[in-house]
Coordinates of C-alpha atoms in Angstrom, one line a residue:
M1044 CA -12.4 -44.8 19.5
G1045 CA -9.4 -46.6 18.2
L1046 CA -7.5 -46.1 14.9
L1047 CA -9.4 -46.2 11.6
T1048 CA -8.5 -48.2 8.6
I1049 CA -7.8 -46.2 5.4
G1050 CA -11.2 -47.3 4.1
A1051 CA -13.2 -46.1 7.1
F1052 CA -11.1 -42.9 7.3
A1053 CA -11.7 -42.3 3.6
K1054 CA -15.5 -42.7 4.1
A1055 CA -15.5 -40.4 7.1
S1056 CA -13.4 -37.7 5.6
R1057 CA -14.9 -38.0 2.0
L1058 CA -11.5 -38.4 0.6
S1059 CA -10.7 -41.5 -1.6
P1060 CA -8.1 -44.0 -0.4
K1061 CA -6.1 -43.1 -3.5
A1062 CA -6.1 -39.4 -2.4
L1063 CA -5.1 -40.4 1.1
R1064 CA -2.2 -42.4 -0.2
L1065 CA -1.1 -39.4 -2.3
Y1066 CA -1.4 -37.0 0.6
D1067 CA 0.7 -39.4 2.7
E1068 CA 3.4 -39.5 0.1
L1069 CA 3.5 -35.7 0.0
G1070 CA 3.6 -35.4 3.8
L1071 CA 0.3 -33.5 3.7
L1072 CA -1.7 -36.0 5.7
P1073 CA 0.4 -38.9 7.0
P1074 CA -1.4 -41.7 8.9
A1075 CA -1.1 -42.0 12.6
R1076 CA 0.4 -45.5 12.2
V1077 CA 1.5 -47.9 9.5
D1078 CA 1.1 -51.6 10.3
P1079 CA 4.6 -53.0 10.1
V1080 CA 3.4 -56.4 8.9
T1081 CA 0.6 -55.5 6.4
G1082 CA 1.7 -52.0 5.6
Y1083 CA -2.0 -50.8 6.1
R1084 CA -2.4 -47.1 6.9
L1085 CA -4.3 -46.4 10.1
Y1086 CA -5.7 -43.0 11.0
A1087 CA -6.6 -41.4 14.3
P1088 CA -10.1 -39.9 14.6
E1089 CA -8.6 -36.5 15.6
Q1090 CA -7.1 -36.4 12.1
L1091 CA -10.6 -36.1 10.6
D1092 CA -10.8 -32.3 11.0
Q1093 CA -7.6 -31.8 8.9
A1094 CA -8.6 -34.3 6.3
R1095 CA -12.0 -32.6 5.8
L1096 CA -10.2 -29.3 5.5
V1097 CA -8.0 -30.7 2.8
A1098 CA -11.1 -32.1 1.0
W1099 CA -12.8 -28.7 1.1
L1100 CA -9.8 -26.8 0.0
R1101 CA -9.3 -29.3 -2.9
R1102 CA -12.9 -28.6 -3.9
L1103 CA -12.0 -24.9 -4.0
G1104 CA -9.4 -25.8 -6.5
M1105 CA -6.4 -24.9 -4.2
S1106 CA -3.1 -26.5 -5.2
L1107 CA -1.7 -29.2 -2.9
A1108 CA 1.4 -27.0 -2.1
R1109 CA -0.8 -24.1 -0.9
I1110 CA -3.0 -26.6 1.1
Q1111 CA 0.0 -27.9 2.8
H1112 CA 0.9 -24.3 3.8
V1113 CA -2.6 -23.6 5.0
C1114 CA -2.6 -26.7 7.2
T1115 CA 0.5 -25.4 9.1
L1116 CA -1.3 -22.2 10.1
E1117 CA -3.5 -21.4 13.0
A1118 CA -7.2 -20.9 12.3
G1119 CA -7.0 -17.1 11.9
P1120 CA -4.1 -16.9 9.5
A1121 CA -5.5 -20.0 7.7
A1122 CA -8.8 -18.2 7.2
Q1123 CA -6.9 -15.2 5.8
E1124 CA -5.0 -17.4 3.4
V1125 CA -8.2 -19.0 2.1
R1126 CA -9.7 -15.4 1.7
A1127 CA -6.7 -14.3 -0.3
F1128 CA -6.8 -17.4 -2.5
W1129 CA -10.5 -16.9 -3.2
A1130 CA -10.0 -13.3 -4.0
Q1131 CA -7.4 -14.3 -6.6
V1132 CA -9.8 -16.8 -8.1
E1133 CA -12.4 -14.2 -8.4
A1134 CA -9.9 -11.8 -10.0
D1135 CA -8.8 -14.4 -12.5
T1136 CA -12.4 -15.3 -13.3
A1137 CA -13.2 -11.7 -13.9
A1138 CA -10.3 -11.4 -16.2
R1139 CA -11.4 -14.5 -18.1
R1140 CA -14.9 -13.1 -18.3
D1141 CA -13.6 -9.9 -19.7
L1142 CA -11.7 -11.8 -22.3
A1143 CA -14.7 -14.0 -23.1
T1144 CA -16.8 -10.8 -23.6
F1145 CA -14.1 -9.4 -25.8
L1146 CA -13.9 -12.6 -27.9
I1147 CA -17.7 -12.7 -28.2
N1148 CA -17.7 -9.2 -29.6
H1149 CA -14.6 -9.9 -31.7
L1150 CA -16.3 -12.8 -33.3
S1151 CA -19.7 -11.1 -33.6
W1152 CA -18.1 -8.4 -35.7
K1153 CA -17.0 -11.1 -38.1
D1154 CA -20.5 -12.5 -38.4
P1155 CA -22.5 -10.7 -41.1
A1156 CA -25.7 -11.7 -39.4
M1157 CA -24.7 -9.7 -36.3
S1158 CA -23.9 -6.1 -37.5
P1159 CA -23.0 -3.1 -35.3
T1160 CA -25.3 -0.2 -34.8
T1161 CA -26.0 1.9 -37.9
K1162 CA -26.2 5.1 -36.1
P1163 CA -23.1 7.1 -37.1
L1164 CA -21.2 8.1 -34.0
G1165 CA -18.0 10.1 -33.5
I1166 CA -16.0 11.5 -30.7
R1167 CA -14.8 15.0 -29.7
Y1168 CA -11.9 15.1 -27.3
A1169 CA -9.3 17.1 -25.5
A1170 CA -6.0 16.1 -23.8
L1171 CA -3.9 18.0 -21.2
S1172 CA -0.7 17.1 -19.2
D1173 CA 0.6 19.3 -16.4
T1174 CA 3.8 19.0 -14.3
G1175 CA 2.1 19.9 -11.1
L1176 CA 3.5 21.9 -8.3
V1177 CA 6.1 19.6 -6.8
R1178 CA 7.7 17.5 -9.5
E1179 CA 10.7 19.1 -11.4
S1180 CA 9.6 17.5 -14.7
N1181 CA 6.6 16.0 -16.4
Q1182 CA 6.9 12.3 -17.0
D1183 CA 3.3 11.9 -18.2
T1184 CA 2.1 11.7 -21.8
A1185 CA -1.5 12.5 -22.7
Y1186 CA -2.8 12.2 -26.3
A1187 CA -6.1 12.5 -28.1
G1188 CA -6.7 12.0 -31.8
S1189 CA -9.6 11.1 -34.0
R1190 CA -9.3 7.4 -33.2
L1191 CA -6.7 7.1 -30.4
L1192 CA -6.9 8.4 -26.8
A1193 CA -4.0 7.5 -24.5
V1194 CA -2.4 8.4 -21.1
A1195 CA 1.0 7.0 -20.0
D1196 CA 2.7 7.7 -16.7
G1197 CA 6.5 7.3 -16.8
Y1198 CA 8.7 6.4 -14.0
G1199 CA 12.5 6.3 -13.4
S1200 CA 15.2 8.7 -14.6
R1201 CA 13.9 8.3 -18.2
G1202 CA 10.3 8.1 -17.5
A1203 CA 9.3 11.0 -19.7
P1204 CA 10.8 9.5 -23.0
A1205 CA 9.4 6.1 -21.9
S1206 CA 5.8 7.3 -21.7
A1207 CA 6.1 9.2 -24.9
A1208 CA 7.6 6.2 -26.7
A1209 CA 4.8 3.9 -25.5
V1210 CA 2.1 6.3 -26.8
D1211 CA 4.0 7.0 -30.1
A1212 CA 4.1 3.3 -30.7
L1213 CA 0.3 3.2 -30.8
K1214 CA -0.3 6.1 -33.1
Y1215 CA -0.1 4.0 -36.2
L1216 CA -3.5 2.7 -35.2
E1217 CA -5.0 6.0 -36.1
T1218 CA -4.0 5.8 -39.7
D1219 CA -4.0 2.1 -40.3
S1220 CA -7.3 0.5 -41.2
V1221 CA -8.0 -2.0 -38.6
P1222 CA -11.0 -4.2 -39.3
A1223 CA -13.2 -4.4 -36.2
G1224 CA -12.9 -8.2 -36.2
D1225 CA -9.1 -8.0 -36.0
L1226 CA -8.9 -5.6 -33.0
L1227 CA -7.7 -8.2 -30.6
N1228 CA -4.6 -9.1 -32.7
A1229 CA -4.0 -5.4 -33.5
L1230 CA -4.1 -4.3 -29.9
E1231 CA -1.8 -7.1 -28.7
D1232 CA 0.7 -6.2 -31.5
A1233 CA 0.5 -2.5 -30.5
V1234 CA 1.3 -3.4 -26.9
E1235 CA 4.2 -5.4 -27.9
Q1236 CA 5.5 -2.6 -30.0
A1237 CA 5.0 -0.2 -27.1
K1238 CA 7.0 -2.5 -24.8
E1239 CA 9.9 -2.7 -27.3
A1240 CA 9.8 1.0 -27.7
V1241 CA 10.1 1.5 -23.8
H1242 CA 12.9 -1.1 -23.7
G1243 CA 14.7 0.9 -26.4
V1244 CA 14.5 4.0 -24.2
A1245 CA 15.9 2.0 -21.3
R1246 CA 18.8 0.8 -23.2
T1247 CA 19.9 4.3 -23.9
G1248 CA 20.1 5.1 -20.2
S1249 CA 22.7 4.4 -17.6
S1250 CA 20.6 1.5 -16.2
P1251 CA 18.0 -0.7 -17.9
E1252 CA 15.8 -0.3 -14.9
E1253 CA 15.5 3.5 -15.2
A1254 CA 12.7 3.6 -17.7
G1255 CA 9.2 2.4 -17.5
T1256 CA 5.6 3.6 -17.9
T1257 CA 2.0 2.7 -17.5
L1258 CA -0.2 2.7 -20.6
T1259 CA -3.9 3.2 -20.8
A1260 CA -5.4 3.8 -24.2
M1261 CA -8.7 3.5 -26.1
L1262 CA -9.1 3.0 -29.8
W1263 CA -12.2 4.4 -31.4
T1264 CA -13.8 2.0 -34.0
G1265 CA -16.8 4.0 -35.1
S1266 CA -19.3 2.5 -32.6
Q1267 CA -17.0 0.8 -30.0
L1268 CA -14.0 1.7 -28.0
A1269 CA -11.3 -0.9 -27.5
L1270 CA -9.4 -0.6 -24.2
V1271 CA -5.7 -1.4 -23.5
H1272 CA -4.7 -1.0 -19.9
I1273 CA -1.4 -1.7 -18.0
G1274 CA -0.6 0.0 -14.7
D1275 CA -2.5 2.4 -12.4
S1276 CA -3.7 5.1 -14.8
R1277 CA -7.6 4.9 -15.0
V1278 CA -10.5 5.2 -17.3
H1279 CA -13.8 6.5 -16.0
L1280 CA -17.1 6.3 -17.9
L1281 CA -19.9 8.8 -17.3
R1282 CA -23.1 7.3 -18.6
D1283 CA -26.6 8.5 -17.9
G1284 CA -25.3 10.7 -15.1
E1285 CA -23.5 7.8 -13.3
L1286 CA -19.7 7.5 -13.0
F1287 CA -18.0 4.1 -13.4
Q1288 CA -14.3 3.2 -13.1
I1289 CA -13.8 0.7 -15.9
T1290 CA -10.1 -0.2 -15.3
H1291 CA -8.5 -2.0 -12.4
D1292 CA -5.3 -0.7 -10.9
H1293 CA -2.4 -3.0 -11.3
T1294 CA -0.7 -2.1 -8.0
M1295 CA 0.4 -4.1 -5.0
V1296 CA -2.0 -2.2 -2.8
Q1297 CA -5.0 -3.0 -5.1
S1298 CA -4.0 -6.6 -5.0
M1299 CA -4.1 -6.4 -1.2
V1300 CA -7.6 -4.9 -1.4
D1301 CA -8.6 -7.6 -3.7
E1302 CA -7.4 -10.2 -1.2
G1303 CA -9.2 -8.6 1.7
R1304 CA -6.0 -7.6 3.4
L1305 CA -6.7 -3.9 3.1
T1306 CA -9.8 -1.8 2.9
P1307 CA -10.1 0.8 0.1
E1308 CA -9.9 3.5 2.8
E1309 CA -6.6 2.1 4.1
A1310 CA -5.3 1.7 0.5
A1311 CA -5.8 5.3 -0.3
S1312 CA -3.2 6.3 2.4
H1313 CA -0.9 3.3 2.1
P1314 CA 2.8 4.3 1.7
Q1315 CA 3.2 1.9 -1.2
R1316 CA 0.0 2.7 -3.0
S1317 CA 1.9 3.5 -6.3
L1318 CA 4.0 0.3 -6.3
L1319 CA 3.1 -1.3 -9.6
I1320 CA 2.8 -5.0 -10.3
R1321 CA 2.2 -4.5 -14.1
A1322 CA 3.9 -1.9 -16.3
L1323 CA 5.9 -1.4 -19.5
G1324 CA 9.5 -1.7 -18.4
Q1325 CA 12.5 -3.9 -18.0
G1326 CA 11.6 -7.0 -16.0
A1327 CA 8.0 -5.9 -15.5
D1328 CA 4.8 -7.9 -16.2
A1329 CA 3.4 -6.2 -19.3
T1330 CA 0.3 -8.3 -19.6
P1331 CA -2.5 -5.9 -20.7
D1332 CA -6.1 -5.9 -19.9
L1333 CA -8.1 -5.8 -23.2
R1334 CA -11.7 -4.9 -23.3
L1335 CA -14.3 -3.7 -25.8
H1336 CA -16.9 -1.2 -24.9
D1337 CA -20.1 -0.5 -26.9
A1338 CA -20.4 3.2 -27.2
R1339 CA -23.6 5.2 -26.6
Q1340 CA -24.4 8.7 -27.7
G1341 CA -23.9 10.9 -24.7
D1342 CA -21.1 8.8 -23.1
R1343 CA -18.2 10.6 -21.7
Y1344 CA -14.8 9.0 -21.0
L1345 CA -12.0 10.2 -18.8
L1346 CA -8.5 8.7 -19.1
C1347 CA -6.2 10.0 -16.4
S1348 CA -2.9 9.4 -14.7
D1349 CA -2.8 8.6 -10.9
G1350 CA -1.6 12.2 -10.3
L1351 CA -5.1 13.3 -11.1
S1352 CA -7.2 10.3 -9.9
T1353 CA -5.5 10.0 -6.4
V1354 CA -5.7 13.8 -5.7
V1355 CA -9.0 14.8 -7.0
P1356 CA -12.0 13.1 -5.1
T1357 CA -14.2 10.9 -7.2
E1358 CA -17.2 13.2 -6.2
E1359 CA -15.4 16.2 -7.8
I1360 CA -14.5 14.2 -10.9
H1361 CA -18.2 13.3 -11.3
R1362 CA -19.3 16.9 -10.8
V1363 CA -16.9 18.3 -13.4
L1364 CA -17.7 15.7 -16.0
C1365 CA -21.5 16.4 -15.4
E1366 CA -21.4 20.1 -15.4
I1367 CA -18.7 21.2 -17.9
R1368 CA -19.8 20.5 -21.5
E1369 CA -16.7 21.1 -23.5
P1370 CA -14.0 18.4 -23.2
E1371 CA -11.1 21.0 -23.1
Q1372 CA -12.7 23.0 -20.3
A1373 CA -13.5 19.8 -18.3
I1374 CA -9.9 18.5 -18.4
R1375 CA -8.5 21.9 -17.6
E1376 CA -10.8 22.1 -14.6
L1377 CA -9.8 18.6 -13.4
V1378 CA -6.0 19.4 -13.7
A1379 CA -6.6 22.7 -11.9
L1380 CA -8.4 20.8 -9.0
A1381 CA -5.4 18.5 -8.8
N1382 CA -3.0 21.5 -8.5
G1383 CA -5.4 23.2 -6.1
S1384 CA -4.9 20.2 -3.8
G1385 CA -1.1 20.7 -3.8
G1386 CA -0.2 19.3 -7.2
P1387 CA 2.0 16.5 -5.7
D1388 CA 2.4 14.7 -9.0
N1389 CA 2.1 15.2 -12.8
A1390 CA -1.6 15.3 -13.6
S1391 CA -2.7 14.3 -17.1
G1392 CA -6.0 13.3 -18.7
V1393 CA -8.1 13.0 -21.8
V1394 CA -11.8 13.7 -21.9
A1395 CA -13.7 12.2 -24.9
D1396 CA -17.5 12.6 -25.7
V1397 CA -19.4 10.2 -27.9
M1398 CA -21.7 12.1 -30.1
E1399 CA -23.9 11.5 -33.1
L1400 CA -22.4 12.7 -36.3
P1401 CA -24.4 15.1 -38.5
Q1402 CA -26.1 13.3 -41.4

């Protein structure tokens, strides 16, 4: 078969002539020959596979620059790149879905026709932070109050004051009256204040990069818990006997798991498993995850630093949260289990139970 005209090639590849001209200009899909007299682009039949690949990748929503990179790869690495791209798309979609859910709830609270549950609910809670058996100092901060639950895991030479400053910056939410419909703005403002507080700590040190922290906090609204999450501390929810992790680690290793480049088992022992891609600190991406959770009577929440979650097996966390009724005893047992496994890091957590208030 001879060379194909741009019209015939467009029809065979399901790309428009206009797209083919653009891809030629970008060097993505140059024609096999350009007629020197007419200037017509002519394509070889063997170019159809690459053209179809470009068409498929465009339908996926991949950028032209990334498509150009994929087209330079062998089949195996190209497949890996597409897998990584789609994992990122799914992660972005999940983040937008969470935000959409938050906004629906946010606006529903403002709609008088859609009122929250009338059952009066409250929380009982306990917090504990322990240095562990290896670290010389405790850079974690754990806090539990009548409305605010928070865990922050500091890093760097001034990690301890950084984590404390981040949590302190949120404490005004306990006393300020925040209408349920304004939670989104209030939480974003609180994170911004926490970021500024951490930067203030950094400026007092010898290097601006020596202070940073994760921040995971929940604000009790009376029938819902609003979540702010940055970093790799975690929130688990025990509901009807089942344990759910309701936060997503902002780490390099977790992003590799999301992209299919690592299995969860490989991630657990990866040497860079604590490398953060989001945190409160100089130069760090401080974009928070914001979510709103409808509370049910009997729910139990655990907020904990990675010094607890990466040391105590999930099965043991589940067992303790199911078997030990009092929040203070439960968090003490979880920290004891972390230390019993060598206590390699600071271990901190908050246990909070949702309960019906007496009438």
